[in-house]
Amino acid sequence: MPITNSRLKRVALYVRVSTDEQTTANQEQALRETADNAGWEIVEIYSDHAVSGAKSRDQRPALKQLHKDAVARKFDIVLAWSVDRLGRSVQDLVGFLSELHALKIDLALPQQGLDTTTPAGKAMFQMMGVFAEFERTMIQERVKAGLARARSQGKRLGRPRIDRKT
């Protein structure tokens, strides 16, 4: 990554998975390696477990805390695995990046080789946000199609009914 400086950079790691069955371990390991290779000091790891990327910052406790700590200037760089770990809404992603840059905090996404300290990196971040949002919409459409197919085949969806007479 091109981000370099003679001063030791303080970095925050952000990891997120959408379901209980998933783990953040792979993301965290890769981000630790990136920080170590760059000579950056990890000051905090923010982890949202079983939280959808479509949820707002207020519904994602670790991301909300990361933002508070950014305002408090606890770190110089945010490292996240990829843009879809940060969110699935272009508006939210662009807003997040703008807030970080207003605080003079950089964002790096090593999985995608993205460094938002450059104009090209900022543009790529926005394009990747568009695709993250598109992917989320496609997932929703596939789920809806699957549910519609199941209903058309007479399958009952949801929890079994409870007999209230007993």
mmCIF file of C-alpha atoms in Angstrom:
data_model
loop_
_atom_site.group_PDB
_atom_site.id
_atom_site.type_symbol
_atom_site.label_atom_id
_atom_site.label_comp_id
_atom_site.label_asym_id
_atom_site.label_seq_id
_atom_site.Cartn_x
_atom_site.Cartn_y
_atom_site.Cartn_z
ATOM 1 C CA MET A 1 0.000 0.000 0.000
ATOM 2 C CA PRO A 2 1.329 3.456 -0.821
ATOM 3 C CA ILE A 3 0.517 4.985 2.574
ATOM 4 C CA THR A 4 3.863 5.763 4.172
ATOM 5 C CA ASN A 5 5.176 8.263 6.660
ATOM 6 C CA SER A 6 8.175 8.536 8.927
ATOM 7 C CA ARG A 7 5.833 8.769 11.933
ATOM 8 C CA LEU A 8 4.409 5.512 13.276
ATOM 9 C CA LYS A 9 0.837 5.194 12.016
ATOM 10 C CA ARG A 10 -1.876 4.151 14.437
ATOM 11 C CA VAL A 11 -4.350 1.843 12.759
ATOM 12 C CA ALA A 12 -7.851 0.632 13.574
ATOM 13 C CA LEU A 13 -8.994 -2.682 12.120
ATOM 14 C CA TYR A 14 -12.646 -3.169 11.214
ATOM 15 C CA VAL A 15 -14.033 -6.654 10.595
ATOM 16 C CA ARG A 16 -17.608 -7.792 10.036
ATOM 17 C CA VAL A 17 -19.545 -10.940 9.224
ATOM 18 C CA SER A 18 -23.257 -11.220 8.537
ATOM 19 C CA THR A 19 -24.179 -14.467 10.303
ATOM 20 C CA ASP A 20 -23.432 -16.409 13.483
ATOM 21 C CA GLU A 21 -21.952 -19.246 11.426
ATOM 22 C CA GLN A 22 -19.222 -17.002 9.984
ATOM 23 C CA THR A 23 -16.002 -15.889 11.637
ATOM 24 C CA THR A 24 -13.976 -12.711 11.434
ATOM 25 C CA ALA A 25 -10.725 -14.621 12.044
ATOM 26 C CA ASN A 26 -9.564 -14.654 8.406
ATOM 27 C CA GLN A 27 -10.213 -10.936 7.976
ATOM 28 C CA GLU A 28 -8.455 -10.108 11.230
ATOM 29 C CA GLN A 29 -5.410 -12.229 10.404
ATOM 30 C CA ALA A 30 -4.987 -10.633 6.973
ATOM 31 C CA LEU A 31 -5.410 -7.116 8.374
ATOM 32 C CA ARG A 32 -2.903 -7.789 11.159
ATOM 33 C CA GLU A 33 -0.386 -8.946 8.537
ATOM 34 C CA THR A 34 -0.999 -5.815 6.450
ATOM 35 C CA ALA A 35 -0.479 -3.570 9.481
ATOM 36 C CA ASP A 36 2.631 -5.476 10.586
ATOM 37 C CA ASN A 37 4.148 -5.362 7.097
ATOM 38 C CA ALA A 38 3.580 -1.607 6.939
ATOM 39 C CA GLY A 39 5.015 -1.070 10.411
ATOM 40 C CA TRP A 40 1.735 0.306 11.763
ATOM 41 C CA GLU A 41 0.602 0.064 15.374
ATOM 42 C CA ILE A 42 -2.810 -1.588 15.818
ATOM 43 C CA VAL A 43 -4.645 0.421 18.456
ATOM 44 C CA GLU A 44 -8.038 -1.279 18.281
ATOM 45 C CA ILE A 45 -9.949 -4.043 16.507
ATOM 46 C CA TYR A 46 -13.606 -3.272 15.904
ATOM 47 C CA SER A 47 -15.676 -6.377 15.215
ATOM 48 C CA ASP A 48 -19.336 -6.594 14.245
ATOM 49 C CA HIS A 49 -20.431 -10.232 14.387
ATOM 50 C CA ALA A 50 -23.687 -11.394 12.783
ATOM 51 C CA VAL A 51 -24.558 -7.891 11.572
ATOM 52 C CA SER A 52 -25.673 -7.163 8.025
ATOM 53 C CA GLY A 53 -23.680 -4.653 6.005
ATOM 54 C CA ALA A 54 -27.000 -3.163 4.931
ATOM 55 C CA LYS A 55 -27.609 -1.881 8.467
ATOM 56 C CA SER A 56 -26.789 1.701 9.361
ATOM 57 C CA ARG A 57 -23.877 2.693 11.567
ATOM 58 C CA ASP A 58 -26.254 3.109 14.532
ATOM 59 C CA GLN A 59 -27.269 -0.547 14.167
ATOM 60 C CA ARG A 60 -23.657 -1.747 14.049
ATOM 61 C CA PRO A 61 -22.070 -1.305 17.505
ATOM 62 C CA ALA A 62 -18.432 -1.723 16.477
ATOM 63 C CA LEU A 63 -18.716 0.608 13.479
ATOM 64 C CA LYS A 64 -20.463 3.169 15.670
ATOM 65 C CA GLN A 65 -17.629 2.954 18.223
ATOM 66 C CA LEU A 66 -15.022 3.185 15.453
ATOM 67 C CA HIS A 67 -16.629 6.449 14.338
ATOM 68 C CA LYS A 68 -16.598 7.836 17.902
ATOM 69 C CA ASP A 69 -12.931 6.899 18.281
ATOM 70 C CA ALA A 70 -12.145 8.458 14.904
ATOM 71 C CA VAL A 71 -13.629 11.740 16.117
ATOM 72 C CA ALA A 72 -11.433 11.376 19.222
ATOM 73 C CA ARG A 73 -8.413 10.936 16.843
ATOM 74 C CA LYS A 74 -7.384 7.572 18.327
ATOM 75 C CA PHE A 75 -5.954 6.371 14.991
ATOM 76 C CA ASP A 76 -4.632 7.586 11.639
ATOM 77 C CA ILE A 77 -5.827 4.789 9.353
ATOM 78 C CA VAL A 78 -8.792 2.438 9.177
ATOM 79 C CA LEU A 79 -8.058 -0.965 7.675
ATOM 80 C CA ALA A 80 -10.968 -3.129 6.525
ATOM 81 C CA TRP A 81 -10.825 -6.335 4.490
ATOM 82 C CA SER A 82 -12.963 -4.992 1.646
ATOM 83 C CA VAL A 83 -15.557 -2.347 0.853
ATOM 84 C CA ASP A 84 -18.485 -4.719 1.441
ATOM 85 C CA ARG A 85 -17.322 -5.247 5.035
ATOM 86 C CA LEU A 86 -17.891 -1.530 5.608
ATOM 87 C CA GLY A 87 -21.335 -1.449 4.055
ATOM 88 C CA ARG A 88 -23.675 -2.133 1.190
ATOM 89 C CA SER A 89 -25.023 1.357 0.592
ATOM 90 C CA VAL A 90 -23.148 3.747 -1.671
ATOM 91 C CA GLN A 91 -24.537 6.697 0.242
ATOM 92 C CA ASP A 92 -23.344 5.295 3.590
ATOM 93 C CA LEU A 93 -19.936 4.333 2.193
ATOM 94 C CA VAL A 94 -19.284 7.722 0.618
ATOM 95 C CA GLY A 95 -20.477 9.446 3.793
ATOM 96 C CA PHE A 96 -18.176 7.277 5.903
ATOM 97 C CA LEU A 97 -15.179 8.046 3.693
ATOM 98 C CA SER A 98 -15.965 11.773 3.719
ATOM 99 C CA GLU A 99 -16.175 11.755 7.510
ATOM 100 C CA LEU A 100 -12.843 9.949 7.807
ATOM 101 C CA HIS A 101 -11.123 12.306 5.385
ATOM 102 C CA ALA A 102 -12.545 15.349 7.180
ATOM 103 C CA LEU A 103 -10.815 13.980 10.278
ATOM 104 C CA LYS A 104 -7.575 13.441 8.262
ATOM 105 C CA ILE A 105 -7.932 9.658 8.656
ATOM 106 C CA ASP A 106 -7.092 7.381 5.741
ATOM 107 C CA LEU A 107 -8.846 4.190 4.687
ATOM 108 C CA ALA A 108 -7.160 1.154 3.200
ATOM 109 C CA LEU A 109 -8.778 -2.024 1.881
ATOM 110 C CA PRO A 110 -5.955 -4.513 1.240
ATOM 111 C CA GLN A 111 -8.119 -7.240 -0.332
ATOM 112 C CA GLN A 112 -8.920 -4.810 -3.120
ATOM 113 C CA GLY A 113 -5.594 -2.954 -3.091
ATOM 114 C CA LEU A 114 -7.426 0.271 -2.327
ATOM 115 C CA ASP A 115 -5.801 3.302 -0.737
ATOM 116 C CA THR A 116 -8.071 6.324 -0.438
ATOM 117 C CA THR A 117 -5.237 8.777 0.069
ATOM 118 C CA THR A 118 -5.162 9.157 -3.725
ATOM 119 C CA PRO A 119 -7.830 10.555 -6.082
ATOM 120 C CA ALA A 120 -7.848 7.253 -7.979
ATOM 121 C CA GLY A 121 -8.326 5.377 -4.709
ATOM 122 C CA LYS A 122 -11.270 7.591 -3.764
ATOM 123 C CA ALA A 123 -12.897 7.032 -7.170
ATOM 124 C CA MET A 124 -12.351 3.263 -6.974
ATOM 125 C CA PHE A 125 -13.850 3.207 -3.479
ATOM 126 C CA GLN A 126 -17.024 4.825 -4.784
ATOM 127 C CA MET A 127 -17.234 2.414 -7.731
ATOM 128 C CA MET A 128 -16.754 -0.561 -5.434
ATOM 129 C CA GLY A 129 -19.520 0.794 -3.223
ATOM 130 C CA VAL A 130 -21.849 0.783 -6.222
ATOM 131 C CA PHE A 131 -21.050 -2.888 -6.838
ATOM 132 C CA ALA A 132 -21.452 -3.783 -3.146
ATOM 133 C CA GLU A 133 -24.915 -2.218 -3.185
ATOM 134 C CA PHE A 134 -25.737 -3.988 -6.462
ATOM 135 C CA GLU A 135 -24.625 -7.329 -5.007
ATOM 136 C CA ARG A 136 -26.879 -6.813 -1.979
ATOM 137 C CA THR A 137 -29.847 -6.087 -4.256
ATOM 138 C CA MET A 138 -29.142 -9.212 -6.316
ATOM 139 C CA ILE A 139 -29.030 -11.341 -3.159
ATOM 140 C CA GLN A 140 -32.421 -9.936 -2.108
ATOM 141 C CA GLU A 141 -33.904 -10.702 -5.529
ATOM 142 C CA ARG A 142 -32.633 -14.301 -5.435
ATOM 143 C CA VAL A 143 -34.108 -14.829 -1.960
ATOM 144 C CA LYS A 144 -37.474 -13.395 -3.049
ATOM 145 C CA ALA A 145 -37.486 -15.612 -6.156
ATOM 146 C CA GLY A 146 -36.709 -18.685 -4.056
ATOM 147 C CA LEU A 147 -39.506 -17.894 -1.605
ATOM 148 C CA ALA A 148 -41.978 -17.287 -4.441
ATOM 149 C CA ARG A 149 -41.028 -20.623 -6.030
ATOM 150 C CA ALA A 150 -41.462 -22.435 -2.704
ATOM 151 C CA ARG A 151 -44.898 -20.839 -2.197
ATOM 152 C CA SER A 152 -45.959 -21.768 -5.738
ATOM 153 C CA GLN A 153 -45.065 -25.376 -4.935
ATOM 154 C CA GLY A 154 -47.360 -25.268 -1.908
ATOM 155 C CA LYS A 155 -44.654 -25.157 0.739
ATOM 156 C CA ARG A 156 -45.507 -23.447 4.011
ATOM 157 C CA LEU A 157 -42.957 -20.871 5.045
ATOM 158 C CA GLY A 158 -42.094 -19.598 8.501
ATOM 159 C CA ARG A 159 -42.466 -21.152 11.910
ATOM 160 C CA PRO A 160 -44.998 -23.910 12.549
ATOM 161 C CA ARG A 161 -48.317 -22.641 13.875
ATOM 162 C CA ILE A 162 -48.959 -22.944 17.595
ATOM 163 C CA ASP A 163 -52.212 -24.519 18.679
ATOM 164 C CA ARG A 164 -53.545 -21.884 21.066
ATOM 165 C CA LYS A 165 -56.341 -24.178 22.351
ATOM 166 C CA THR A 166 -54.002 -26.139 24.620
#
